[in-house]
Short mmCIF file of C-alpha atoms in Angstrom, two decimals:
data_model
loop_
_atom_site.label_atom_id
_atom_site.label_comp_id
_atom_site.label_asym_id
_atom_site.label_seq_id
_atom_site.Cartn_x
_atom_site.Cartn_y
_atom_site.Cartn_z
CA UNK A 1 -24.46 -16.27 -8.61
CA UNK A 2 -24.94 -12.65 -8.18
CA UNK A 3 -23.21 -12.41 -4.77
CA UNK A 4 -19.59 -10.65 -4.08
CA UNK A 5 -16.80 -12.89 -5.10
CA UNK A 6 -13.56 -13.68 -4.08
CA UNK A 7 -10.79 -15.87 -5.06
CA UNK A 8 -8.88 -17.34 -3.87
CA UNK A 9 -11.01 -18.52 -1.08
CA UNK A 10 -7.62 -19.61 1.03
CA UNK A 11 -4.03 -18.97 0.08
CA UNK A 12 -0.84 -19.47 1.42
CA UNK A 13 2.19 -17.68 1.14
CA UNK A 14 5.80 -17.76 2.68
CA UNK A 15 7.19 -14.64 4.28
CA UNK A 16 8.57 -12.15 1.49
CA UNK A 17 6.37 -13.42 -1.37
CA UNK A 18 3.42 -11.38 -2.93
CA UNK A 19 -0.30 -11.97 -2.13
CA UNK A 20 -2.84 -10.74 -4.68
CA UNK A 21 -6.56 -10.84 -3.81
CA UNK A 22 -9.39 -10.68 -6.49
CA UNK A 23 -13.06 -9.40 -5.56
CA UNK A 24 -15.73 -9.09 -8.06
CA UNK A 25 -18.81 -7.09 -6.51
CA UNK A 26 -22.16 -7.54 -6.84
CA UNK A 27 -24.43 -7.01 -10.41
CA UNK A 28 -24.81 -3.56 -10.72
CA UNK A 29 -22.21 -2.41 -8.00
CA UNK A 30 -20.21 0.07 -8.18
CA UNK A 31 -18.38 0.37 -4.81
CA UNK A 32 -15.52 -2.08 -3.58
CA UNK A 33 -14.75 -2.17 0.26
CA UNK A 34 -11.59 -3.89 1.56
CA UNK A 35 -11.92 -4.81 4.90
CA UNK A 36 -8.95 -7.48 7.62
CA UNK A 37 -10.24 -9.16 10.26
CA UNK A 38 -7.36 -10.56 12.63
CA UNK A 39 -7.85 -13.42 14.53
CA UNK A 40 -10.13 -12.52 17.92
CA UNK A 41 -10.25 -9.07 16.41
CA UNK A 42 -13.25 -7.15 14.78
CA UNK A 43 -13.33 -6.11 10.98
CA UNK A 44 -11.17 -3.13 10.40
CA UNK A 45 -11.80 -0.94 7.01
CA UNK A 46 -8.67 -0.80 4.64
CA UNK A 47 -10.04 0.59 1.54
CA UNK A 48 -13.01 1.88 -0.63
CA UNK A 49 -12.42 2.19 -4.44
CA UNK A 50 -15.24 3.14 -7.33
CA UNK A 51 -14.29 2.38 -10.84
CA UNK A 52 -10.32 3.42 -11.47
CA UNK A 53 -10.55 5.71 -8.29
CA UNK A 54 -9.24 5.27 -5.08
CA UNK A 55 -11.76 7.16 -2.66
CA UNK A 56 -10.60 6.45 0.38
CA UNK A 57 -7.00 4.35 1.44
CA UNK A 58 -7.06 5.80 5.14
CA UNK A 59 -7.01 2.27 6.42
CA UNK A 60 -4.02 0.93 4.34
CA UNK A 61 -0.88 0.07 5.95
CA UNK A 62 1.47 2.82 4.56
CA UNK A 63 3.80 0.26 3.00
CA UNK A 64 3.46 -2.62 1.06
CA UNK A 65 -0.09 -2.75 0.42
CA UNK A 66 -2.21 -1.49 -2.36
CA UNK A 67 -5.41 -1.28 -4.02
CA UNK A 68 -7.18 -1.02 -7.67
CA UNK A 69 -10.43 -1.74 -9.33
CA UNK A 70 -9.31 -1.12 -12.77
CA UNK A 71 -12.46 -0.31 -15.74
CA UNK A 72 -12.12 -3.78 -16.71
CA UNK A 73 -12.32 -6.73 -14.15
CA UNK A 74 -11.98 -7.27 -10.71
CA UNK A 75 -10.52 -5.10 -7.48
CA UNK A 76 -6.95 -6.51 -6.84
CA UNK A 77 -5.90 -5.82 -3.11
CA UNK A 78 -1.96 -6.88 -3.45
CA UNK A 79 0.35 -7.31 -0.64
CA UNK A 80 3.66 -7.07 -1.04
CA UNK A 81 6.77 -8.83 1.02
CA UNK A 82 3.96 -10.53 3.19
CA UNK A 83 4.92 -10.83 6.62
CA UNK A 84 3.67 -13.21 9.48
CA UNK A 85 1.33 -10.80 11.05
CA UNK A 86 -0.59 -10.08 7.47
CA UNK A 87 -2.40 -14.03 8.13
CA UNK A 88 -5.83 -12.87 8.54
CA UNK A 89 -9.39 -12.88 6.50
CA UNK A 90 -9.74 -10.40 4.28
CA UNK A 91 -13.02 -9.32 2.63
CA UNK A 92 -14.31 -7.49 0.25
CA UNK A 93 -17.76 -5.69 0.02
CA UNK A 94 -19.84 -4.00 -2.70
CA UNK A 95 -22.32 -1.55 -2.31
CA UNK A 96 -24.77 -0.02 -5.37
CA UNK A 97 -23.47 3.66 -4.95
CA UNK A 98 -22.73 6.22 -2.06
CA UNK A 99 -25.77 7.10 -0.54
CA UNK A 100 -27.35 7.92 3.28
CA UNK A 101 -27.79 4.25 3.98
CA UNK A 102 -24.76 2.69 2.48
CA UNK A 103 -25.71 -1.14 3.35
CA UNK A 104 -22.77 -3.48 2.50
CA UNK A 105 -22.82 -7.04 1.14
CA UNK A 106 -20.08 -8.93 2.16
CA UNK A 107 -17.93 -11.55 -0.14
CA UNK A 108 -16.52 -14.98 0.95
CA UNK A 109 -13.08 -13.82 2.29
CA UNK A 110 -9.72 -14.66 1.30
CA UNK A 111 -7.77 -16.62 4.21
CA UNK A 112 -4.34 -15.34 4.19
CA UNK A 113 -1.75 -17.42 6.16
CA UNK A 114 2.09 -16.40 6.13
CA UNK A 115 4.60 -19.32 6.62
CA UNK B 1 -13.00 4.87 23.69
CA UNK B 2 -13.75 2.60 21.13
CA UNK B 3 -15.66 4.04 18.50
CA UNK B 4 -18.05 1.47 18.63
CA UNK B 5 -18.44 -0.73 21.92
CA UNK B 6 -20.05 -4.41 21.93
CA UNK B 7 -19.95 -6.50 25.21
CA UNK B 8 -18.01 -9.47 23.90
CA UNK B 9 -20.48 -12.29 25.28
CA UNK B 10 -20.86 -15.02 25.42
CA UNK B 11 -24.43 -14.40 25.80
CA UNK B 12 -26.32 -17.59 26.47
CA UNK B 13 -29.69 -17.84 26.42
CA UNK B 14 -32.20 -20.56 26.03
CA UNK B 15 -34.26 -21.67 23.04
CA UNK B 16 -37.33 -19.60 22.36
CA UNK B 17 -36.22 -16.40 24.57
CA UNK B 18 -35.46 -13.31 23.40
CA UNK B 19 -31.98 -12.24 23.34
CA UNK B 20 -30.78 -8.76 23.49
CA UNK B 21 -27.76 -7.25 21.92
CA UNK B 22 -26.48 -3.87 22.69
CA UNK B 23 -24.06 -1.41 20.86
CA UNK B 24 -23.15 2.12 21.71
CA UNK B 25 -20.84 4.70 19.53
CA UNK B 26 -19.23 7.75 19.84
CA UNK B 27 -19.64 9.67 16.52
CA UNK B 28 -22.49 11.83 16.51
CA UNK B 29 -22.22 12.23 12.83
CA UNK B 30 -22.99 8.61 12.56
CA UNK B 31 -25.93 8.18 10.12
CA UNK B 32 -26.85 4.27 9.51
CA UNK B 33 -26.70 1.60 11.74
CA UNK B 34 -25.98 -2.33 10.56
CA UNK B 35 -26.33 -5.50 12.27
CA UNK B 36 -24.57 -8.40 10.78
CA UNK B 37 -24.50 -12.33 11.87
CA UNK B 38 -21.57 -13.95 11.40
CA UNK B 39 -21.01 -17.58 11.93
CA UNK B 40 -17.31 -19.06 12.45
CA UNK B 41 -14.92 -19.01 10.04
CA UNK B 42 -17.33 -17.28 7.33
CA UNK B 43 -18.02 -14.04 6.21
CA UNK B 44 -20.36 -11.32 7.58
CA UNK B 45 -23.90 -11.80 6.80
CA UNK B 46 -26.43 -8.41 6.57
CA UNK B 47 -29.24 -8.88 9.07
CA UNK B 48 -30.88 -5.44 8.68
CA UNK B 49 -30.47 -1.83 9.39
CA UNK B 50 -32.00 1.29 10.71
CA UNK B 51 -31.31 5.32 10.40
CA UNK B 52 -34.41 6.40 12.24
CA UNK B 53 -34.89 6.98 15.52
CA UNK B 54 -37.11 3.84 17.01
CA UNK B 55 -37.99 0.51 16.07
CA UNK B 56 -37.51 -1.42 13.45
CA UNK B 57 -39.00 -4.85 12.66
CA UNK B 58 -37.68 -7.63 10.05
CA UNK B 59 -39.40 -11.07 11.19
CA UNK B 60 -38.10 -12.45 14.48
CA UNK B 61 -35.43 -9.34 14.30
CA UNK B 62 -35.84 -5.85 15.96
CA UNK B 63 -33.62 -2.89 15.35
CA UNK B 64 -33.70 -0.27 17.54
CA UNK B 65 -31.74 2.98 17.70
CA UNK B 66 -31.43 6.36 20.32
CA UNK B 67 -29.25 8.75 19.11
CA UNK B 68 -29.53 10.98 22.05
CA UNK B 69 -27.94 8.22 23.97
CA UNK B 70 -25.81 6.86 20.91
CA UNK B 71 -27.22 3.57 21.48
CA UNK B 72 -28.23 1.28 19.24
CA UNK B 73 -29.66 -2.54 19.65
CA UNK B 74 -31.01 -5.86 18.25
CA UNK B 75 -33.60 -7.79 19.64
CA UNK B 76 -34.11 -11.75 18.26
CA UNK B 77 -37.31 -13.09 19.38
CA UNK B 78 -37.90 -17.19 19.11
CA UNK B 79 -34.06 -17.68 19.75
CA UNK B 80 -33.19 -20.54 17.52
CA UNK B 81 -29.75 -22.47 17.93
CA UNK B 82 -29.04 -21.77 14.19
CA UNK B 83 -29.03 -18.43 15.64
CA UNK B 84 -25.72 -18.91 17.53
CA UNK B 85 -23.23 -17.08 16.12
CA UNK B 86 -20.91 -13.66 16.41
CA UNK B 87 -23.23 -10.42 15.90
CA UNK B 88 -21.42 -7.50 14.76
CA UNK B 89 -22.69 -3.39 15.02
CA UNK B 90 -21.31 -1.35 12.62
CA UNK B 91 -22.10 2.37 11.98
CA UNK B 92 -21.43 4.52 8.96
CA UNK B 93 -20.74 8.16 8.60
CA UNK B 94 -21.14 9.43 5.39
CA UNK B 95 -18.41 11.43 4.42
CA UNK B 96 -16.82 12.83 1.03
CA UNK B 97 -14.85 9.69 1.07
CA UNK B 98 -17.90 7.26 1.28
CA UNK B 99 -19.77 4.96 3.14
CA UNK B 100 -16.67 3.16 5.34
CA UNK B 101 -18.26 1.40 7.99
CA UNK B 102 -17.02 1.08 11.63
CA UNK B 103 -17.51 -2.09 13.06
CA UNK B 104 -18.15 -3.58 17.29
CA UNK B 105 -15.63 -6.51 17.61
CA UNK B 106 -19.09 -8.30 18.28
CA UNK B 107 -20.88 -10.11 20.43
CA UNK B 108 -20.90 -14.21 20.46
CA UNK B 109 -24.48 -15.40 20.57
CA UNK B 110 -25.57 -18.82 22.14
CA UNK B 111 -28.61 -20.07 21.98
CA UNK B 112 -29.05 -23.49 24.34
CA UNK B 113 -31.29 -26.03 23.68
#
């Protein structure tokens, strides 16, 4: 499967716990795009990371989320002290490189729900 | 103003017709225009895009795109009910930090047999 991927696919956590979310991109990608998508709301950009770099974090909450795509495996999006209103979908997208058309292929999604 | 507009539907149209989706934006700078199909509860799915000025034709899919009036549109011809589904505009200015795309909170597609 050459696709994005995410795991896991659906997790649950209780309010105050720690989410981590794992996207692989696409062969030969080298762009990672973390995007939320809140119930009856449209996709909203988070992050873009390349290889150990954080490009651009200008959609992060300011506390208690964070980003990586270390050399070495997959982009971790982790979430700290969840709270209620963090339940959404979260996805991840990979792109080959930055460029003028900058098409974006979409992973699974992670289903976050907050008891 | 949103920075990217989509009328929120439902549009309903009948098998075999054409349906028309619309999207407007308000960054000039924008460069690339996507349209992506998403059914419920899954995740967005690429239909095509366009950066010219004009049509743009991918089987029963048309693209088109005015930047003058910072409009931008897909046409499906043959309207199939595996068609219904959530169609989401996104636009992408390409900036020092990247290609972040903006997305339409999308229009819901149904096609009726």
């Amino acid at each position: 499967n050459a696709g994005v991927m995410q795991n896991p696919r659906h997790l649950v956590r209780r309010r105050g716990q720690e989410a981590r979310l794992r996207c692989s991109p696409m062969k030969g990608h080298s762009h990672v795009y973390w995007y939320r998508q809140l119930p009856e709301e449209g996709l909203k950009f988070m992050v873009y990371l390349q290889k150990e770099n954080i490009i651009d974090e200008s959609g992060m909450p300011k506390e208690r989320f964070s980003a990586e795509f270390p050399k070495e495996g997959p982009s971790i999006l982790r979430i700290q002290q969840v709270v209620r209103g963090d339940s959404a979908a979260y996805f991840c997208a990979s792109s080959p490189g930055q460029g003028a058309i900058g098409e974006q292929f979409f992973g699974p999604g992670t289903r976050l729900t907050v008891l | 103003q949103k920075e990217v507009e989509q009328n929120s539907g439902p549009l309903s149209v009948p098998e075999g017709a054409i349906a028309s989706l619309n999207c407007t934006y308000s960054d000039r700078g924008s460069q690339s225009f996507f349209w992506y199909r998403q059914y419920s509860g899954k995740s967005p799915e690429l239909i095509m895009f366009i950066y010219s000025n004009g049509d743009k034709e991918d089987g029963r899919f048309t693209a088109q795109l005015n930047k003058a009036s910072q409009y931008v549109s897909l046409l499906i011809r043959d309207s199939q009910p595996s068609d219904s589904a959530t169609y989401l505009c996104a636009v992408n200015v390409l900036t020092g930090g990247g290609n972040k795309l903006t997305f339409g909170t999308g229009t819901q597609l149904k096609v009726e047999l």
